[in-house]
């Protein structure tokens, strides 16, 4: 079978790579072509466009980059038609991927969607479009199944692919020594993988480091940026900068400050107490506050449906508040309480196997249509 995948972010690249690996196990003659990243490229096939040229966050940022977005959409559509895949597999990234789904459906191409768009957060009527243009939806959050059912759509719950990735992770026993991290307690800074995120959030994260001289601070750096890019923010601060080492950092971490996104769930699954922060463009945040219908922004809180980790958004994302919340989780009852709640999260998440289950379902559905 010929599989065309579209992932537009770092997290999509991760999940896409795991799915490709699982598809190869199900289909020994699988051939891949994709919009994605380095992890997907490592699994083989042909990378058409890297997600680093596609990811724009926030309403205003999208508007400012519309020309690039439309150019990418056109290139993707043309490439799909020329390659003639047996199935199109879209991974999250809904602003782009739902347009691609509509195009593919109109051209008779089977559409599978892995990792549901967050239609439960805002503009829920998008489900009506999804029902028309997506043949099979694979969800990774337990509450999504009931949500879609309310709209009359049957979906497959496959578990969460992050569990697959973490289950495959083998800690580097010489990690501290190799990176000269010493023996102190590590606080990891995860400022995200997008340029806008890093530039808004990393300065706030770095501003608390002086209040904790006994701790070792390390940035989990995105591979799409250079060391010199990050050093413009760290200056002469003694901050460790590590690329392609996020899981090893979390394995050794005592606490973390995390940009809202997939990393909040990864941090929780490693049982690292965290403070979640987010800061967007003023107009983007104002629009989001009018439209978004959810109580929380972090996946950790959303899955358990209560506040486990503190979320500091926009005006609350400042040195004083971030530092105060960090102190709460470094020692004592606040730390113990968060770790106890993480156990609830782990029970709800279930066991690894999301990628394998999704691959089995995709190949099964495809063979039924042949």
C-alpha angles and dihedrals in degrees: 000000000000112000122194114194130189120198120163104184142046092260090050090051090054094049092041091055092051091048092050090052090051092046090054088055090053097039116034091191096049115146121196137203121169158156102239143096149272096301093053090045089056088061092059134244126095124312108210100178133002119236090232087077093050113043115102120161129206133023097273094044090054092050092050091052099041094120092057092044093052090047090053092047092052092047091049094049093048092048093050092051093048094048096044100208124201089228139008115220114197119195117205110289092114102180089064102025099053088058090050090048091053091050094047093048090051088053095050098255119143110245125209120180118205115194108018122248109253092254089147089067099058142346092023092182087079084085088075090060092044090055089056100045106030121072097189129015121199114198128200101190119074097223093055093075093062091042093056091043089059087059093048098255126129115216136174119244107211103171123247122309092211087073088059092052094047092046089056093048117110114193118235104242091203095044098119093045095045092052097037092240096149125210101293127110113279126225110195122211114207107183096170134253101269123090093231092051095049095048093050100039110030095066090054091048092049092048092072096052095087090060091061108048093158093062130078113234121206131178118219095219125207112240092227091072133062131240091248089056091058094041091063085069100039096046110173094339114125096246124149115227117203128180124202090004105102097122094044089050092050091046089058098033127117094193141347144210107215138190110234110264140071091329091070090063093044090052091050093048088056086051094239114150109237148185113219119213136180135176124176137171113299094242093043092053093046090053092045092052089055095047109031115094102190130100096220139034101203120083090225093063094037095055095048090037095226139075111282100145126035115248117207108193130186109315090019089056095091138121097260097050096040090050092048093051091045091055090053093059099041095076143354135021097337090059094045092049093054092048090050091053090050087065089060089051092051091053092052093047094058125195135327121271106092095126094048092047092049092048091051092050094047094050091044092052091047094051090050089059097047 
